[in-house]
Amino acid sequence: MRFSFLPIVILMMPILEIAGFIIVGKAIGLWLTLALVLFTSFLGLLILRLGGIGMVRNLQDAGRTGAQPADELVNGAMRVVAGILLFIPGFITDILGLLLLSPAIRRFFWKAFGPRVVVAGSFRQSGPRPGNYSGFDNGPGRAGDSKVVDLDEEEFHREGSAESPWSRKPDDRDLPKP
């Protein structure tokens, strides 16, 4: 049976965070410690907000060019994890979050854990394709197969029933009374 340190670390985190609060509180004082915790929480929210928008934009760009968005997905996911770690009150999680904001550390983690990650799925562009003027995706290889019919006013007209409010012209009966 394989032994894992992860459950022990998760159980020890609250104790380590409390010890961190005590050490930092003794060094800089109560109010500066609370201000630092609030600042890093606000920074974490800001990173989550901007990182999420940036990740979506990068994924869209990768999808438009047809590139595999694995690097953008991993970098964005690490920025999101960094924002979550900064939002959680505690100095150890803040240090880990700040480390994840560094591109060098993110590259190190990607090189260490990247070979174990499998990105599966179809990343193809949706929406209209070049030559497809219908606005619908006709499937792969059928971009120019759509048929566009251009009709003049004489060729297309609709005759509605007289009872329909959509077919009659507006008159004085339709105007609101003052």
CSV table of N, CA and C in Angstrom, one decimal:
chain,number,residue,atom,x,y,z
A,1,MET,N,0.8,-1.2,0.0
A,1,MET,CA,0.0,0.0,0.0
A,1,MET,C,0.9,1.2,0.0
A,2,ARG,N,0.5,2.2,-0.8
A,2,ARG,CA,1.3,3.4,-1.0
A,2,ARG,C,0.9,4.5,0.0
A,3,PHE,N,1.8,5.1,0.7
A,3,PHE,CA,1.5,6.1,1.7
A,3,PHE,C,1.6,7.5,1.1
A,4,SER,N,0.6,8.3,1.4
A,4,SER,CA,0.5,9.7,0.8
A,4,SER,C,0.6,10.7,1.9
A,5,PHE,N,1.4,11.8,1.7
A,5,PHE,CA,1.5,12.8,2.7
A,5,PHE,C,0.4,13.9,2.5
A,6,LEU,N,-0.4,13.8,1.4
A,6,LEU,CA,-1.4,14.9,1.2
A,6,LEU,C,-2.4,15.0,2.3
A,7,PRO,N,-3.0,13.9,2.8
A,7,PRO,CA,-4.0,14.0,3.9
A,7,PRO,C,-3.4,14.7,5.1
A,8,ILE,N,-2.1,14.3,5.4
A,8,ILE,CA,-1.5,14.9,6.6
A,8,ILE,C,-1.2,16.4,6.4
A,9,VAL,N,-0.8,16.8,5.2
A,9,VAL,CA,-0.6,18.2,5.0
A,9,VAL,C,-1.9,19.0,5.1
A,10,ILE,N,-3.0,18.4,4.5
A,10,ILE,CA,-4.3,19.1,4.6
A,10,ILE,C,-4.8,19.2,6.0
A,11,LEU,N,-4.5,18.2,6.8
A,11,LEU,CA,-4.9,18.3,8.3
A,11,LEU,C,-4.0,19.2,9.1
A,12,MET,N,-2.8,19.4,8.6
A,12,MET,CA,-1.9,20.3,9.4
A,12,MET,C,-2.0,21.8,8.9
A,13,MET,N,-2.6,22.0,7.8
A,13,MET,CA,-2.7,23.4,7.3
A,13,MET,C,-3.3,24.4,8.3
A,14,PRO,N,-4.4,24.1,8.9
A,14,PRO,CA,-4.9,25.1,9.9
A,14,PRO,C,-4.0,25.4,11.0
A,15,ILE,N,-3.3,24.4,11.5
A,15,ILE,CA,-2.3,24.6,12.6
A,15,ILE,C,-1.2,25.5,12.1
A,16,LEU,N,-0.7,25.2,10.9
A,16,LEU,CA,0.4,26.0,10.3
A,16,LEU,C,0.0,27.4,10.1
A,17,GLU,N,-1.2,27.6,9.6
A,17,GLU,CA,-1.7,28.9,9.3
A,17,GLU,C,-1.9,29.7,10.6
A,18,ILE,N,-2.4,29.1,11.7
A,18,ILE,CA,-2.5,29.8,13.0
A,18,ILE,C,-1.1,30.2,13.5
A,19,ALA,N,-0.1,29.3,13.3
A,19,ALA,CA,1.2,29.6,13.7
A,19,ALA,C,1.8,30.8,12.9
A,20,GLY,N,1.4,30.8,11.6
A,20,GLY,CA,1.9,31.9,10.8
A,20,GLY,C,1.2,33.2,11.2
A,21,PHE,N,0.0,33.2,11.6
A,21,PHE,CA,-0.7,34.4,12.1
A,21,PHE,C,0.0,34.9,13.4
A,22,ILE,N,0.4,34.0,14.3
A,22,ILE,CA,1.0,34.4,15.5
A,22,ILE,C,2.4,35.0,15.3
A,23,ILE,N,3.1,34.3,14.4
A,23,ILE,CA,4.5,34.8,14.1
A,23,ILE,C,4.5,36.2,13.4
A,24,VAL,N,3.6,36.3,12.4
A,24,VAL,CA,3.5,37.6,11.7
A,24,VAL,C,2.9,38.7,12.6
A,25,GLY,N,1.9,38.3,13.4
A,25,GLY,CA,1.3,39.3,14.4
A,25,GLY,C,2.3,39.8,15.4
A,26,LYS,N,3.2,38.9,15.9
A,26,LYS,CA,4.2,39.4,16.8
A,26,LYS,C,5.2,40.3,16.1
A,27,ALA,N,5.5,40.0,14.8
A,27,ALA,CA,6.5,40.8,14.1
A,27,ALA,C,6.0,42.2,13.7
A,28,ILE,N,4.8,42.3,13.2
A,28,ILE,CA,4.3,43.6,12.7
A,28,ILE,C,3.1,44.2,13.4
A,29,GLY,N,2.5,43.4,14.3
A,29,GLY,CA,1.3,43.9,15.0
A,29,GLY,C,0.0,43.4,14.5
A,30,LEU,N,-1.0,43.5,15.3
A,30,LEU,CA,-2.3,43.0,15.0
A,30,LEU,C,-2.9,43.7,13.8
A,31,TRP,N,-3.0,45.0,13.8
A,31,TRP,CA,-3.7,45.8,12.7
A,31,TRP,C,-3.0,45.6,11.4
A,32,LEU,N,-1.7,45.6,11.4
A,32,LEU,CA,-1.0,45.4,10.1
A,32,LEU,C,-1.2,44.0,9.6
A,33,THR,N,-1.3,43.0,10.5
A,33,THR,CA,-1.5,41.7,10.1
A,33,THR,C,-2.9,41.5,9.5
A,34,LEU,N,-3.9,42.1,10.1
A,34,LEU,CA,-5.3,42.1,9.6
A,34,LEU,C,-5.3,42.8,8.2
A,35,ALA,N,-4.7,43.9,8.1
A,35,ALA,CA,-4.6,44.7,6.8
A,35,ALA,C,-4.0,43.8,5.7
A,36,LEU,N,-2.9,43.1,6.1
A,36,LEU,CA,-2.2,42.3,5.1
A,36,LEU,C,-3.1,41.1,4.6
A,37,VAL,N,-3.8,40.5,5.6
A,37,VAL,CA,-4.7,39.5,5.2
A,37,VAL,C,-5.8,40.0,4.3
A,38,LEU,N,-6.4,41.1,4.6
A,38,LEU,CA,-7.5,41.7,3.8
A,38,LEU,C,-6.9,42.1,2.4
A,39,PHE,N,-5.7,42.6,2.4
A,39,PHE,CA,-5.1,43.0,1.1
A,39,PHE,C,-4.9,41.8,0.2
A,40,THR,N,-4.4,40.7,0.7
A,40,THR,CA,-4.1,39.6,-0.1
A,40,THR,C,-5.4,38.9,-0.5
A,41,SER,N,-6.5,39.0,0.3
A,41,SER,CA,-7.8,38.5,-0.1
A,41,SER,C,-8.3,39.3,-1.3
A,42,PHE,N,-8.2,40.6,-1.2
A,42,PHE,CA,-8.6,41.5,-2.3
A,42,PHE,C,-7.8,41.2,-3.5
A,43,LEU,N,-6.5,41.0,-3.4
A,43,LEU,CA,-5.6,40.7,-4.5
A,43,LEU,C,-6.0,39.4,-5.2
A,44,GLY,N,-6.4,38.4,-4.3
A,44,GLY,CA,-6.8,37.1,-4.9
A,44,GLY,C,-8.1,37.2,-5.7
A,45,LEU,N,-9.1,38.0,-5.2
A,45,LEU,CA,-10.3,38.3,-5.9
A,45,LEU,C,-10.0,39.0,-7.3
A,46,LEU,N,-9.1,39.9,-7.2
A,46,LEU,CA,-8.7,40.6,-8.5
A,46,LEU,C,-8.1,39.7,-9.5
A,47,ILE,N,-7.2,38.9,-9.0
A,47,ILE,CA,-6.5,37.9,-9.9
A,47,ILE,C,-7.6,36.9,-10.4
A,48,LEU,N,-8.5,36.5,-9.6
A,48,LEU,CA,-9.5,35.6,-10.1
A,48,LEU,C,-10.3,36.2,-11.2
A,49,ARG,N,-10.7,37.5,-11.0
A,49,ARG,CA,-11.5,38.2,-12.0
A,49,ARG,C,-10.8,38.4,-13.3
A,50,LEU,N,-9.6,39.0,-13.2
A,50,LEU,CA,-8.8,39.3,-14.4
A,50,LEU,C,-8.2,38.0,-15.0
A,51,GLY,N,-7.8,37.0,-14.2
A,51,GLY,CA,-7.3,35.8,-14.7
A,51,GLY,C,-8.3,35.0,-15.5
A,52,GLY,N,-9.6,35.0,-15.0
A,52,GLY,CA,-10.6,34.3,-15.7
A,52,GLY,C,-10.9,34.9,-17.0
A,53,ILE,N,-11.0,36.2,-17.1
A,53,ILE,CA,-11.3,36.9,-18.3
A,53,ILE,C,-10.2,36.7,-19.3
A,54,GLY,N,-8.9,36.8,-18.8
A,54,GLY,CA,-7.8,36.6,-19.7
A,54,GLY,C,-7.7,35.1,-20.2
A,55,MET,N,-8.0,34.2,-19.3
A,55,MET,CA,-8.0,32.8,-19.8
A,55,MET,C,-9.0,32.5,-20.9
A,56,VAL,N,-10.2,33.1,-20.7
A,56,VAL,CA,-11.3,32.9,-21.7
A,56,VAL,C,-10.8,33.5,-23.0
A,57,ARG,N,-10.2,34.7,-23.0
A,57,ARG,CA,-9.7,35.3,-24.2
A,57,ARG,C,-8.6,34.5,-24.9
A,58,ASN,N,-7.7,34.0,-24.1
A,58,ASN,CA,-6.6,33.2,-24.6
A,58,ASN,C,-7.1,31.9,-25.2
A,59,LEU,N,-8.1,31.3,-24.6
A,59,LEU,CA,-8.7,30.0,-25.1
A,59,LEU,C,-9.4,30.3,-26.4
A,60,GLN,N,-10.1,31.4,-26.5
A,60,GLN,CA,-10.8,31.8,-27.8
A,60,GLN,C,-9.8,32.0,-28.9
A,61,ASP,N,-8.7,32.7,-28.6
A,61,ASP,CA,-7.7,32.9,-29.6
A,61,ASP,C,-7.1,31.6,-30.1
A,62,ALA,N,-6.8,30.7,-29.1
A,62,ALA,CA,-6.2,29.4,-29.5
A,62,ALA,C,-7.2,28.6,-30.3
A,63,GLY,N,-8.5,28.7,-30.0
A,63,GLY,CA,-9.5,28.0,-30.8
A,63,GLY,C,-9.7,28.6,-32.2
A,64,ARG,N,-9.5,29.9,-32.3
A,64,ARG,CA,-9.6,30.5,-33.6
A,64,ARG,C,-8.5,30.1,-34.5
A,65,THR,N,-7.3,30.0,-34.0
A,65,THR,CA,-6.1,29.7,-34.8
A,65,THR,C,-6.0,28.2,-35.0
A,66,GLY,N,-6.8,27.4,-34.3
A,66,GLY,CA,-6.7,25.9,-34.4
A,66,GLY,C,-5.7,25.3,-33.6
A,67,ALA,N,-5.0,26.1,-32.7
A,67,ALA,CA,-3.9,25.5,-31.9
A,67,ALA,C,-4.5,24.8,-30.7
A,68,GLN,N,-3.8,23.8,-30.1
A,68,GLN,CA,-4.2,23.1,-29.0
A,68,GLN,C,-4.1,24.1,-27.8
A,69,PRO,N,-5.1,24.3,-27.0
A,69,PRO,CA,-5.0,25.3,-25.9
A,69,PRO,C,-4.5,24.8,-24.6
A,70,ALA,N,-3.8,23.7,-24.6
A,70,ALA,CA,-3.3,23.1,-23.4
A,70,ALA,C,-2.5,24.0,-22.5
A,71,ASP,N,-1.5,24.7,-23.2
A,71,ASP,CA,-0.7,25.6,-22.4
A,71,ASP,C,-1.5,26.8,-21.8
A,72,GLU,N,-2.4,27.3,-22.6
A,72,GLU,CA,-3.2,28.4,-22.1
A,72,GLU,C,-4.1,27.9,-21.0
A,73,LEU,N,-4.7,26.7,-21.1
A,73,LEU,CA,-5.6,26.2,-20.1
A,73,LEU,C,-4.8,25.9,-18.8
A,74,VAL,N,-3.6,25.4,-18.9
A,74,VAL,CA,-2.8,25.1,-17.7
A,74,VAL,C,-2.4,26.4,-17.0
A,75,ASN,N,-1.9,27.4,-17.8
A,75,ASN,CA,-1.5,28.7,-17.2
A,75,ASN,C,-2.7,29.4,-16.6
A,76,GLY,N,-3.8,29.4,-17.3
A,76,GLY,CA,-5.0,30.0,-16.7
A,76,GLY,C,-5.5,29.3,-15.4
A,77,ALA,N,-5.4,27.9,-15.4
A,77,ALA,CA,-5.8,27.2,-14.3
A,77,ALA,C,-4.9,27.5,-13.1
A,78,MET,N,-3.6,27.6,-13.4
A,78,MET,CA,-2.7,27.9,-12.3
A,78,MET,C,-2.9,29.3,-11.7
A,79,ARG,N,-3.3,30.2,-12.6
A,79,ARG,CA,-3.6,31.6,-12.1
A,79,ARG,C,-4.8,31.6,-11.3
A,80,VAL,N,-5.8,30.8,-11.7
A,80,VAL,CA,-7.1,30.7,-10.9
A,80,VAL,C,-6.8,30.1,-9.5
A,81,VAL,N,-5.9,29.0,-9.5
A,81,VAL,CA,-5.5,28.4,-8.2
A,81,VAL,C,-4.8,29.4,-7.3
A,82,ALA,N,-3.9,30.2,-8.0
A,82,ALA,CA,-3.2,31.2,-7.2
A,82,ALA,C,-4.1,32.3,-6.6
A,83,GLY,N,-5.2,32.7,-7.4
A,83,GLY,CA,-6.1,33.6,-6.9
A,83,GLY,C,-6.9,33.0,-5.7
A,84,ILE,N,-7.3,31.7,-5.8
A,84,ILE,CA,-8.0,31.1,-4.7
A,84,ILE,C,-7.1,31.0,-3.5
A,85,LEU,N,-5.8,30.6,-3.7
A,85,LEU,CA,-4.9,30.5,-2.5
A,85,LEU,C,-4.7,31.9,-1.9
A,86,LEU,N,-4.7,33.0,-2.7
A,86,LEU,CA,-4.5,34.3,-2.1
A,86,LEU,C,-5.8,34.7,-1.4
A,87,PHE,N,-6.9,34.3,-1.8
A,87,PHE,CA,-8.2,34.7,-1.2
A,87,PHE,C,-8.4,34.0,0.2
A,88,ILE,N,-7.9,32.8,0.3
A,88,ILE,CA,-8.0,32.1,1.6
A,88,ILE,C,-7.1,32.8,2.6
A,89,PRO,N,-7.7,33.1,3.8
A,89,PRO,CA,-6.9,33.8,4.8
A,89,PRO,C,-5.8,32.9,5.3
A,90,GLY,N,-4.6,33.4,5.3
A,90,GLY,CA,-3.4,32.7,5.8
A,90,GLY,C,-2.2,33.0,5.1
A,91,PHE,N,-1.1,33.0,5.7
A,91,PHE,CA,0.2,33.4,5.1
A,91,PHE,C,0.9,32.3,4.3
A,92,ILE,N,0.7,31.0,4.7
A,92,ILE,CA,1.3,29.9,3.9
A,92,ILE,C,0.6,29.8,2.6
A,93,THR,N,-0.8,29.9,2.5
A,93,THR,CA,-1.5,29.8,1.3
A,93,THR,C,-1.2,31.1,0.4
A,94,ASP,N,-0.9,32.2,1.1
A,94,ASP,CA,-0.6,33.4,0.3
A,94,ASP,C,0.8,33.2,-0.4
A,95,ILE,N,1.7,32.6,0.3
A,95,ILE,CA,3.0,32.4,-0.2
A,95,ILE,C,2.9,31.4,-1.4
A,96,LEU,N,2.2,30.4,-1.3
A,96,LEU,CA,2.0,29.4,-2.4
A,96,LEU,C,1.3,30.1,-3.6
A,97,GLY,N,0.3,31.0,-3.3
A,97,GLY,CA,-0.4,31.7,-4.3
A,97,GLY,C,0.5,32.6,-5.1
A,98,LEU,N,1.3,33.4,-4.3
A,98,LEU,CA,2.3,34.3,-5.0
A,98,LEU,C,3.3,33.5,-5.8
A,99,LEU,N,3.7,32.4,-5.3
A,99,LEU,CA,4.7,31.5,-6.1
A,99,LEU,C,4.0,31.1,-7.4
A,100,LEU,N,2.7,30.7,-7.4
A,100,LEU,CA,2.1,30.3,-8.6
A,100,LEU,C,1.8,31.4,-9.6
A,101,LEU,N,2.0,32.7,-9.2
A,101,LEU,CA,1.8,33.8,-10.1
A,101,LEU,C,3.1,34.0,-11.0
A,102,SER,N,4.2,33.4,-10.5
A,102,SER,CA,5.4,33.5,-11.3
A,102,SER,C,5.4,32.6,-12.5
A,103,PRO,N,5.7,33.1,-13.7
A,103,PRO,CA,5.7,32.3,-14.9
A,103,PRO,C,6.8,31.2,-14.8
A,104,ALA,N,7.9,31.4,-14.1
A,104,ALA,CA,8.9,30.4,-14.0
A,104,ALA,C,8.4,29.2,-13.2
A,105,ILE,N,7.7,29.5,-12.1
A,105,ILE,CA,7.2,28.5,-11.2
A,105,ILE,C,6.1,27.7,-12.0
A,106,ARG,N,5.3,28.4,-12.7
A,106,ARG,CA,4.2,27.7,-13.5
A,106,ARG,C,4.9,26.8,-14.5
A,107,ARG,N,5.9,27.3,-15.2
A,107,ARG,CA,6.6,26.4,-16.2
A,107,ARG,C,7.2,25.2,-15.5
A,108,PHE,N,7.8,25.4,-14.3
A,108,PHE,CA,8.4,24.3,-13.5
A,108,PHE,C,7.3,23.2,-13.2
A,109,PHE,N,6.1,23.7,-12.7
A,109,PHE,CA,5.1,22.7,-12.4
A,109,PHE,C,4.6,22.1,-13.7
A,110,TRP,N,4.5,22.8,-14.8
A,110,TRP,CA,4.0,22.2,-16.0
A,110,TRP,C,5.0,21.1,-16.5
A,111,LYS,N,6.3,21.4,-16.4
A,111,LYS,CA,7.3,20.4,-16.8
A,111,LYS,C,7.3,19.2,-15.9
A,112,ALA,N,7.0,19.4,-14.6
A,112,ALA,CA,7.0,18.3,-13.7
A,112,ALA,C,5.7,17.5,-13.8
A,113,PHE,N,4.6,18.1,-14.0
A,113,PHE,CA,3.3,17.4,-14.0
A,113,PHE,C,2.7,17.3,-15.3
A,114,GLY,N,3.2,18.0,-16.3
A,114,GLY,CA,2.6,18.0,-17.7
A,114,GLY,C,2.5,16.7,-18.3
A,115,PRO,N,3.6,15.9,-18.2
A,115,PRO,CA,3.5,14.5,-18.9
A,115,PRO,C,2.4,13.6,-18.3
A,116,ARG,N,1.9,13.9,-17.1
A,116,ARG,CA,0.9,13.1,-16.6
A,116,ARG,C,-0.5,13.6,-16.9
A,117,VAL,N,-0.6,14.8,-17.5
A,117,VAL,CA,-1.9,15.4,-17.9
A,117,VAL,C,-2.2,15.1,-19.3
A,118,VAL,N,-3.5,14.6,-19.5
A,118,VAL,CA,-3.9,14.4,-20.9
A,118,VAL,C,-5.1,15.3,-21.2
A,119,VAL,N,-4.9,16.1,-22.2
A,119,VAL,CA,-6.0,17.0,-22.7
A,119,VAL,C,-6.7,16.4,-23.8
A,120,ALA,N,-7.9,15.9,-23.6
A,120,ALA,CA,-8.6,15.3,-24.7
A,120,ALA,C,-9.8,16.1,-25.1
A,121,GLY,N,-10.2,15.9,-26.3
A,121,GLY,CA,-11.4,16.7,-26.8
A,121,GLY,C,-11.1,17.2,-28.2
A,122,SER,N,-12.2,17.7,-28.7
A,122,SER,CA,-12.1,18.3,-30.0
A,122,SER,C,-12.2,19.8,-29.9
A,123,PHE,N,-11.2,20.5,-30.4
A,123,PHE,CA,-11.1,21.9,-30.3
A,123,PHE,C,-11.2,22.4,-31.7
A,124,ARG,N,-12.5,22.5,-32.2
A,124,ARG,CA,-12.7,23.1,-33.5
A,124,ARG,C,-13.5,24.3,-33.4
A,125,GLN,N,-13.4,25.2,-34.4
A,125,GLN,CA,-14.1,26.4,-34.4
A,125,GLN,C,-15.5,26.2,-34.7
A,126,SER,N,-16.4,26.9,-33.9
A,126,SER,CA,-17.8,26.8,-34.1
A,126,SER,C,-18.2,28.2,-34.7
A,127,GLY,N,-19.4,28.2,-35.3
A,127,GLY,CA,-19.9,29.4,-35.9
A,127,GLY,C,-19.6,29.4,-37.4
A,128,PRO,N,-19.8,30.5,-38.1
A,128,PRO,CA,-19.6,30.6,-39.5
A,128,PRO,C,-18.2,30.4,-39.9
A,129,ARG,N,-17.9,29.7,-41.0
A,129,ARG,CA,-16.6,29.5,-41.5
A,129,ARG,C,-16.4,30.3,-42.8
A,130,PRO,N,-15.2,30.5,-43.2
A,130,PRO,CA,-15.0,31.2,-44.5
A,130,PRO,C,-15.8,30.6,-45.6
A,131,GLY,N,-16.5,31.3,-46.3
A,131,GLY,CA,-17.3,30.8,-47.4
A,131,GLY,C,-18.7,30.4,-47.0
A,132,ASN,N,-19.0,30.3,-45.8
A,132,ASN,CA,-20.3,29.9,-45.3
A,132,ASN,C,-21.0,31.2,-44.8
A,133,TYR,N,-21.9,31.6,-45.7
A,133,TYR,CA,-22.6,32.9,-45.4
A,133,TYR,C,-23.9,32.7,-44.8
A,134,SER,N,-24.3,31.5,-44.5
A,134,SER,CA,-25.6,31.2,-43.8
A,134,SER,C,-25.5,31.5,-42.4
A,135,GLY,N,-24.3,31.6,-41.8
A,135,GLY,CA,-24.2,31.8,-40.3
A,135,GLY,C,-24.3,30.5,-39.5
A,136,PHE,N,-24.4,29.3,-40.2
A,136,PHE,CA,-24.5,28.1,-39.5
A,136,PHE,C,-23.3,27.2,-39.8
A,137,ASP,N,-22.9,26.4,-38.9
A,137,ASP,CA,-21.8,25.5,-39.1
A,137,ASP,C,-22.3,24.2,-39.8
A,138,ASN,N,-21.9,24.0,-41.0
A,138,ASN,CA,-22.3,22.9,-41.8
A,138,ASN,C,-21.6,21.6,-41.6
A,139,GLY,N,-20.7,21.6,-40.6
A,139,GLY,CA,-19.9,20.4,-40.4
A,139,GLY,C,-18.5,20.5,-41.0
A,140,PRO,N,-17.6,19.6,-40.7
A,140,PRO,CA,-16.3,19.7,-41.2
A,140,PRO,C,-16.3,19.4,-42.7
A,141,GLY,N,-15.5,20.2,-43.5
A,141,GLY,CA,-15.4,20.0,-44.9
A,141,GLY,C,-16.5,20.5,-45.7
A,142,ARG,N,-17.5,21.2,-45.1
A,142,ARG,CA,-18.7,21.6,-45.9
A,142,ARG,C,-18.9,23.1,-45.8
A,143,ALA,N,-17.8,23.8,-45.6
A,143,ALA,CA,-17.8,25.3,-45.4
A,143,ALA,C,-18.5,26.0,-46.6
A,144,GLY,N,-18.3,25.6,-47.8
A,144,GLY,CA,-18.8,26.4,-48.9
A,144,GLY,C,-20.0,25.7,-49.5
A,145,ASP,N,-20.6,24.8,-48.9
A,145,ASP,CA,-21.8,24.1,-49.5
A,145,ASP,C,-23.1,24.8,-49.2
A,146,SER,N,-23.2,25.9,-48.5
A,146,SER,CA,-24.4,26.5,-48.2
A,146,SER,C,-24.9,27.2,-49.4
A,147,LYS,N,-26.3,27.3,-49.6
A,147,LYS,CA,-26.9,27.9,-50.7
A,147,LYS,C,-27.6,29.2,-50.3
A,148,VAL,N,-27.2,30.3,-50.8
A,148,VAL,CA,-27.8,31.5,-50.5
A,148,VAL,C,-28.7,31.9,-51.6
A,149,VAL,N,-29.9,32.2,-51.3
A,149,VAL,CA,-30.9,32.7,-52.3
A,149,VAL,C,-31.2,34.1,-52.1
A,150,ASP,N,-31.0,35.0,-53.1
A,150,ASP,CA,-31.2,36.4,-53.0
A,150,ASP,C,-32.5,36.7,-53.7
A,151,LEU,N,-33.5,37.2,-53.0
A,151,LEU,CA,-34.8,37.5,-53.6
A,151,LEU,C,-35.1,39.0,-53.6
A,152,ASP,N,-35.7,39.4,-54.7
A,152,ASP,CA,-36.1,40.8,-54.7
A,152,ASP,C,-37.5,41.0,-54.1
A,153,GLU,N,-38.0,42.2,-54.0
A,153,GLU,CA,-39.2,42.5,-53.3
A,153,GLU,C,-40.4,41.9,-54.1
A,154,GLU,N,-40.3,41.8,-55.4
A,154,GLU,CA,-41.4,41.3,-56.2
A,154,GLU,C,-41.4,39.8,-56.1
A,155,GLU,N,-40.3,39.1,-55.9
A,155,GLU,CA,-40.2,37.7,-55.8
A,155,GLU,C,-40.7,37.1,-54.5
A,156,PHE,N,-40.6,37.9,-53.4
A,156,PHE,CA,-41.0,37.5,-52.1
A,156,PHE,C,-41.9,38.5,-51.5
A,157,HIS,N,-43.1,38.0,-51.2
A,157,HIS,CA,-44.1,38.8,-50.4
A,157,HIS,C,-44.9,37.9,-49.6
A,158,ARG,N,-45.4,38.4,-48.5
A,158,ARG,CA,-46.2,37.6,-47.6
A,158,ARG,C,-47.6,38.2,-47.6
A,159,GLU,N,-48.6,37.4,-47.7
A,159,GLU,CA,-50.0,37.8,-47.6
A,159,GLU,C,-50.5,37.3,-46.3
A,160,GLY,N,-50.8,38.1,-45.4
A,160,GLY,CA,-51.3,37.7,-44.1
A,160,GLY,C,-52.8,37.9,-44.0
A,161,SER,N,-53.4,37.4,-43.0
A,161,SER,CA,-54.9,37.5,-42.8
A,161,SER,C,-55.2,38.9,-42.3
A,162,ALA,N,-56.3,39.4,-42.6
A,162,ALA,CA,-56.7,40.8,-42.2
A,162,ALA,C,-56.9,40.8,-40.7
A,163,GLU,N,-57.1,39.7,-40.0
A,163,GLU,CA,-57.3,39.7,-38.5
A,163,GLU,C,-56.0,39.8,-37.8
A,164,SER,N,-54.9,39.6,-38.4
A,164,SER,CA,-53.6,39.6,-37.7
A,164,SER,C,-53.2,41.0,-37.4
A,165,PRO,N,-52.8,41.3,-36.2
A,165,PRO,CA,-52.3,42.7,-35.9
A,165,PRO,C,-51.0,43.0,-36.6
A,166,TRP,N,-50.3,42.0,-37.0
A,166,TRP,CA,-49.0,42.2,-37.6
A,166,TRP,C,-49.1,42.6,-39.1
A,167,SER,N,-50.2,42.3,-39.7
A,167,SER,CA,-50.3,42.5,-41.2
A,167,SER,C,-51.0,43.8,-41.5
A,168,ARG,N,-51.7,44.4,-40.5
A,168,ARG,CA,-52.5,45.7,-40.8
A,168,ARG,C,-51.5,46.9,-40.5
A,169,LYS,N,-51.8,48.0,-41.1
A,169,LYS,CA,-51.0,49.2,-41.0
A,169,LYS,C,-51.5,49.9,-39.7
A,170,PRO,N,-50.6,50.6,-39.0
A,170,PRO,CA,-51.0,51.3,-37.8
A,170,PRO,C,-51.9,52.4,-38.2
A,171,ASP,N,-53.0,52.6,-37.4
A,171,ASP,CA,-53.8,53.8,-37.6
A,171,ASP,C,-54.2,54.4,-36.3
A,172,ASP,N,-55.2,55.2,-36.3
A,172,ASP,CA,-55.5,56.0,-35.0
A,172,ASP,C,-56.0,55.0,-33.9
A,173,ARG,N,-56.5,53.9,-34.2
A,173,ARG,CA,-57.0,52.9,-33.2
A,173,ARG,C,-55.8,52.4,-32.4
A,174,ASP,N,-54.6,52.3,-33.0
A,174,ASP,CA,-53.5,51.8,-32.3
A,174,ASP,C,-52.8,52.8,-31.4
A,175,LEU,N,-53.0,54.0,-31.5
A,175,LEU,CA,-52.3,55.0,-30.7
A,175,LEU,C,-53.0,55.1,-29.3
A,176,PRO,N,-52.1,55.3,-28.3
A,176,PRO,CA,-52.7,55.4,-26.9
A,176,PRO,C,-53.4,56.7,-26.8
A,177,LYS,N,-54.5,56.7,-26.0
A,177,LYS,CA,-55.3,57.9,-25.7
A,177,LYS,C,-54.6,58.7,-24.6
A,178,PRO,N,-54.6,60.0,-24.8
A,178,PRO,CA,-53.9,60.9,-23.8
A,178,PRO,C,-54.8,61.0,-22.5
